[in-house]
Coordinates of C-alpha atoms and ligand atoms in Angstrom, one line a residue:
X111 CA 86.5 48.1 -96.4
X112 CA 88.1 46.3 -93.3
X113 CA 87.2 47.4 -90.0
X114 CA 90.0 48.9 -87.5
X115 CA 91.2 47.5 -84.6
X116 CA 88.5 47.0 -81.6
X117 CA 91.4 48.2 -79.4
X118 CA 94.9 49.9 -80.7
X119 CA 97.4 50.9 -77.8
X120 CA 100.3 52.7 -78.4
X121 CA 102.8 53.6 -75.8
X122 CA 99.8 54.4 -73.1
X123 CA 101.4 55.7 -70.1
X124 CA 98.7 56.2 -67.1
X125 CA 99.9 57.4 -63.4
X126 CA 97.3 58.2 -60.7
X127 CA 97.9 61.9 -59.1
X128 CA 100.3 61.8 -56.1
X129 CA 102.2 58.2 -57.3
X130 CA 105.6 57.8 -57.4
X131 CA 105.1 55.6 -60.5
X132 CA 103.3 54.7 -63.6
X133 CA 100.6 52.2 -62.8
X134 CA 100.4 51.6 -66.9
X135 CA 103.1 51.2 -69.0
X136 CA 102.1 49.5 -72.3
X137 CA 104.0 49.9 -75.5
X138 CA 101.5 48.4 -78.1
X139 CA 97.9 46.1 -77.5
X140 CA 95.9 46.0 -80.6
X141 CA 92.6 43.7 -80.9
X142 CA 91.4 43.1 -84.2
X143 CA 87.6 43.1 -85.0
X144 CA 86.2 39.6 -83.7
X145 CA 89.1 38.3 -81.8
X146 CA 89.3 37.5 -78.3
X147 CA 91.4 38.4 -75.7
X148 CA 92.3 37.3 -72.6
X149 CA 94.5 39.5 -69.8
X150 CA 95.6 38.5 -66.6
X151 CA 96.6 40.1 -63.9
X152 CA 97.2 40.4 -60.0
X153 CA 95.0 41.9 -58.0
X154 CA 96.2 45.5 -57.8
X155 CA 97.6 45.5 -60.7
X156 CA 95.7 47.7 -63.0
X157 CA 93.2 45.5 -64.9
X158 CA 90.1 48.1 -64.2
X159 CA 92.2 50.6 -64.5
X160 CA 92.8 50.2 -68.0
X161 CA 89.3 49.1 -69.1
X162 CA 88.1 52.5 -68.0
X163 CA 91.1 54.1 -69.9
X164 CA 89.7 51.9 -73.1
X165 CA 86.2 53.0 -72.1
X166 CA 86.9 56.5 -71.7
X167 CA 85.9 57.2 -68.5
X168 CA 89.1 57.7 -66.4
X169 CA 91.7 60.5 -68.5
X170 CA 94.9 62.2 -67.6
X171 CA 97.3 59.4 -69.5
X172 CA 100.0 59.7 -72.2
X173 CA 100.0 57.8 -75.6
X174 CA 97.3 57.0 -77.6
X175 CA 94.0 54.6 -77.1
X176 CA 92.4 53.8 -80.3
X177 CA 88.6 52.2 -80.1
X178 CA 87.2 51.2 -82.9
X179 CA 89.2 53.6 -85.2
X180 CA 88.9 56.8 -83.4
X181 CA 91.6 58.3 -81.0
X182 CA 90.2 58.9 -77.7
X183 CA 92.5 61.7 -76.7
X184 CA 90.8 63.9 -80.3
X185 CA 87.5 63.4 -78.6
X186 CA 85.4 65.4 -76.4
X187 CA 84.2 64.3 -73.3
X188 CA 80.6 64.3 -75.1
X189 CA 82.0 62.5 -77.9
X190 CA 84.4 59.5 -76.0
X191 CA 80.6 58.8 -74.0
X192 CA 78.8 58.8 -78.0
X193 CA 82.1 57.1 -78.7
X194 CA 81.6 54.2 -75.8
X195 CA 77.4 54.0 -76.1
X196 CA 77.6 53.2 -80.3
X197 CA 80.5 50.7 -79.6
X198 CA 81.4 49.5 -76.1
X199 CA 79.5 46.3 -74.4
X200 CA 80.8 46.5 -71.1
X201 CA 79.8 43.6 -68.5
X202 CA 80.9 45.2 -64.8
X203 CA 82.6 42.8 -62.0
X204 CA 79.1 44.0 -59.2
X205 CA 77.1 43.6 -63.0
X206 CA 75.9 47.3 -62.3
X207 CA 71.9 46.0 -62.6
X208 CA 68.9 48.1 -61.6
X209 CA 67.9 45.5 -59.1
X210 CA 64.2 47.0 -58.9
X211 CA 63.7 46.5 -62.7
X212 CA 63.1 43.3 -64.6
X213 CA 65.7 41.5 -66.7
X214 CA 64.2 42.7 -70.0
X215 CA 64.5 46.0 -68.5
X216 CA 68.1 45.7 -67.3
X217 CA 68.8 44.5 -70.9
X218 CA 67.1 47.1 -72.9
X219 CA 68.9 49.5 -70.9
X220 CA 72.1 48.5 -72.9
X221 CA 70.5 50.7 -76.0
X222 CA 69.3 53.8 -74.0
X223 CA 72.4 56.4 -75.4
X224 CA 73.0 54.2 -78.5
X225 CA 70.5 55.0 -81.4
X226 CA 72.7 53.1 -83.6
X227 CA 72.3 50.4 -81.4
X228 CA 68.7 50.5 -81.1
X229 CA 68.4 50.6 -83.9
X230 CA 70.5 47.4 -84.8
X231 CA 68.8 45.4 -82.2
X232 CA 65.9 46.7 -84.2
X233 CA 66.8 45.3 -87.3
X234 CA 67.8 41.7 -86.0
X235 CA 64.9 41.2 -84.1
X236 CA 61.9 43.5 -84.9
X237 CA 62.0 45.5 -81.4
X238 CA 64.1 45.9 -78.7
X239 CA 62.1 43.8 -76.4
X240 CA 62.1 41.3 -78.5
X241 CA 66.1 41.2 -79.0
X242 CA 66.2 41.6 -75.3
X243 CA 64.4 38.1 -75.1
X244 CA 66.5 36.4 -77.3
X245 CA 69.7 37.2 -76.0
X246 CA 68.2 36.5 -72.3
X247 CA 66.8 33.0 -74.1
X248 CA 70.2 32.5 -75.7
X249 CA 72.0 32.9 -72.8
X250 CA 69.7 30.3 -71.1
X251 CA 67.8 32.6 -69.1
X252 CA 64.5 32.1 -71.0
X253 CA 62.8 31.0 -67.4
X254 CA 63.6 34.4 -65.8
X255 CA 60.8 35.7 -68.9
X256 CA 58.5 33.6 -67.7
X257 CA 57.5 35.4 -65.1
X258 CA 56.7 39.4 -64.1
X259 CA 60.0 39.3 -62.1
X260 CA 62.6 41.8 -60.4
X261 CA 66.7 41.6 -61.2
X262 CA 67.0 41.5 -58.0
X263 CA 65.5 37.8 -57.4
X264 CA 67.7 36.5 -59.9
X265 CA 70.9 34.0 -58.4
X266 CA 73.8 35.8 -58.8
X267 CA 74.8 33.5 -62.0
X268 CA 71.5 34.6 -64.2
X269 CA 72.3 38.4 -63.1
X270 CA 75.6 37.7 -64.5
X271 CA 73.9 36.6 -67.7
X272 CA 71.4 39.4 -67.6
X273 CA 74.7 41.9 -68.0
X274 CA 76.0 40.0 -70.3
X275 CA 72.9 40.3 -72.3
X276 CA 72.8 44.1 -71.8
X277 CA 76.4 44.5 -72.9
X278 CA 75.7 42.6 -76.3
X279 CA 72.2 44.2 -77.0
X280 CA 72.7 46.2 -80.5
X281 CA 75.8 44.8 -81.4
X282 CA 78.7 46.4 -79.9
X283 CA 81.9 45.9 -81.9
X284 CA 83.7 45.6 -78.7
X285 CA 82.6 43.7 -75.2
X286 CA 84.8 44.5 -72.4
X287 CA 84.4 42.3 -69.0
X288 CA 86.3 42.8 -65.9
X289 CA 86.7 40.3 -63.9
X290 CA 82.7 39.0 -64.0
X291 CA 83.0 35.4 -63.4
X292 CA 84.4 35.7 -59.9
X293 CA 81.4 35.2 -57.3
X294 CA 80.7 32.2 -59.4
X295 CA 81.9 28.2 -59.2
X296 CA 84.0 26.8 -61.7
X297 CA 81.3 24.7 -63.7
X298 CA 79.2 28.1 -64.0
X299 CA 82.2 30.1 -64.5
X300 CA 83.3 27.7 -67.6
X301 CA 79.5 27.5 -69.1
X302 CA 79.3 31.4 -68.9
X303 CA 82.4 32.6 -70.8
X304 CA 81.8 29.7 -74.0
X305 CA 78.1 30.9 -73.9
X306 CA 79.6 34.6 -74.0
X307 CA 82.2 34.4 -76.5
X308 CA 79.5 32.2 -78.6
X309 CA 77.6 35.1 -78.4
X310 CA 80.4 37.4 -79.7
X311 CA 81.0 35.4 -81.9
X312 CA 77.7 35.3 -83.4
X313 CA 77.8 39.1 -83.8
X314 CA 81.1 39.6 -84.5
X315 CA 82.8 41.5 -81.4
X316 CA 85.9 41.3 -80.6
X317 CA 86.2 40.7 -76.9
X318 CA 88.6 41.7 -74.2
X319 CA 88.1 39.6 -70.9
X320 CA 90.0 40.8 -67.4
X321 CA 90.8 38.8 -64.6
X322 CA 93.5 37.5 -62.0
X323 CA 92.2 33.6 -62.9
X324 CA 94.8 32.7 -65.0
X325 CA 92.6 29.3 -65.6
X326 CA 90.2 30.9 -68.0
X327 CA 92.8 31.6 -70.1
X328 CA 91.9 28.6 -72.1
X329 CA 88.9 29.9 -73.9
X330 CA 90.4 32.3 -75.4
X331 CA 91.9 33.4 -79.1
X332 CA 94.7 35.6 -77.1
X333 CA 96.0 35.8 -73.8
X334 CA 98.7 37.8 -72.1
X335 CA 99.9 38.8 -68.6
X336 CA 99.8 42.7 -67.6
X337 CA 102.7 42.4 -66.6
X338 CA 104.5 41.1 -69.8
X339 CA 102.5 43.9 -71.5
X340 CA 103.8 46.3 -69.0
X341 CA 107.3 48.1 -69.0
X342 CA 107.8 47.9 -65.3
X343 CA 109.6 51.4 -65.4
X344 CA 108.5 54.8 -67.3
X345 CA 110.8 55.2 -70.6
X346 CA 112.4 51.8 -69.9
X347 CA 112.6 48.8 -72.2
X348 CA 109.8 45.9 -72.8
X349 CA 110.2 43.0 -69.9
Ligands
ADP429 N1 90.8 56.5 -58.0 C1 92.1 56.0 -57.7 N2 93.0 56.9 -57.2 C2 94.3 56.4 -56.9 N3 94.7 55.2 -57.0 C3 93.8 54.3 -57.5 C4 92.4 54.7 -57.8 N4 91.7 53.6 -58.2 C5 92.6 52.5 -58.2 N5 93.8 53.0 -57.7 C6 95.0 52.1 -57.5 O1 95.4 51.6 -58.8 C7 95.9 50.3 -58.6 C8 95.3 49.4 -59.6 O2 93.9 49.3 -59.3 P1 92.9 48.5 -60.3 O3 93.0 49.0 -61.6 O4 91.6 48.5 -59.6 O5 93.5 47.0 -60.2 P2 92.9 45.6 -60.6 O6 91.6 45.8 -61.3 O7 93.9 44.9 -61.4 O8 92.7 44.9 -59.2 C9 95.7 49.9 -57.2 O9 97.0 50.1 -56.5 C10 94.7 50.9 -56.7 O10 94.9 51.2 -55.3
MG430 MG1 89.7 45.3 -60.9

């Protein structure tokens, strides 16, 4: 049977409380399972606004947000969170790491509402430790193992690569990033997203990357401005 979409927009509509106009206006996005997608956009524009509308933590829009085959606006609030534990990696622009806890730690915490994803990382490696390790060692933070060490002594590039790790632990079918790569240089920058999408591509998630840079757009299967995406007016036509 063929998986659905990772991501299927239709005519998603989102305007905060108290604006004059939609901040979201998007008449179709689909993802399919694996692919990768870049979007760009200004600063302002909306970018982490629609992640949290794909990872169902920010409601109150029009349309319809398909993850991974299931409508968001049929679920309960209990079910959209099941919904994003089982099947969202998401790698946060601060990295959202328990600084006091060690790598390993930080990573396992990517399984803690997910026994479908425990139990995946499970399967592929044994234990979730052990998983844990090899995504930090695949990612090429093997040295941060060596030693009894906290999150919070890591350079800002391994802590990058410690979320990264904690948003593909158990397989998600879908890795969201928002904007992660942007306290780091360009050399870093370029060897972090090919070491990501290798790693999505390994396990087979489709990936949808966020950012104003418009020179990452390279890497990518996909790319597309917000803008183009967007209608700039409600009800009006595509520009
Ligand atoms: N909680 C909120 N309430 C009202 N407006 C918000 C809120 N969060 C963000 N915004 C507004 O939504 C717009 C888009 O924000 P955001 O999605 O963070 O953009 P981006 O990630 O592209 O920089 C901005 O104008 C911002 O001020
Ligand atoms: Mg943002």
């Amino acid at each position: 049977m063929r998986s659905p979409a990772a991501i299927d927009i239709e005519q998603l509509s989102f305007t905060w409380p108290g604006a004059a106009r939609p901040l979201l206006n998007i008449p179709a996005l689909s993802l399919p399972p694996g692919a990768s997608l870049f979007l760009q956009g200004a600063s302002g524009s909306g970018k982490s606004t629609l992640l949290n509308l794909i990872a169902g933590v920010q409601h109150g829009y029009r349309g319809s947000i398909r993850v991974c085959g299931a409508a968001l606006e049929q679920l309960s609030p209990r079910q959209r969170d099941q919904l994003r534990a089982d099947n969202i990696g998401v790698i946060f622009q601060q990295f959202n790491l328990l600084p006091w806890l060690s790598p390993l730690e930080n990573v396992t915490l990517g399984c803690r509402f997910s026994a479908q994803r425990r139990h995946n990382a499970q399967q592929r490696s044994g234990s979730l430790e052990a998983e844990a390790a090899r995504l930090l060692h695949a990612l090429g933070l093997g040295d941060a193992l060596d030693q009894p060490r906290t999150t919070a002594s890591l350079s800002i590039g391994q802590q990058q690569r410690v979320a990264a790790a904690r948003a593909l632990i158990g397989t998600p079918p879908l890795v969201i990033a928002d904007e992660p790569t942007s306290a780091l240089d360009a050399d870093h920058r370029d060897r972090f997203i090919d070491l990501l999408l290798s790693e999505c591509a390994a396990s087979g998630a489709a990936v949808l990357f966020v950012s104003h840079d418009r020179s990452l757009a390279d890497h990518f299967d996909n790319r597309i401005g917000l803008t183009e995406l967007s209608r700039a007016t409600a009800g009006g036509d595509a520009c």
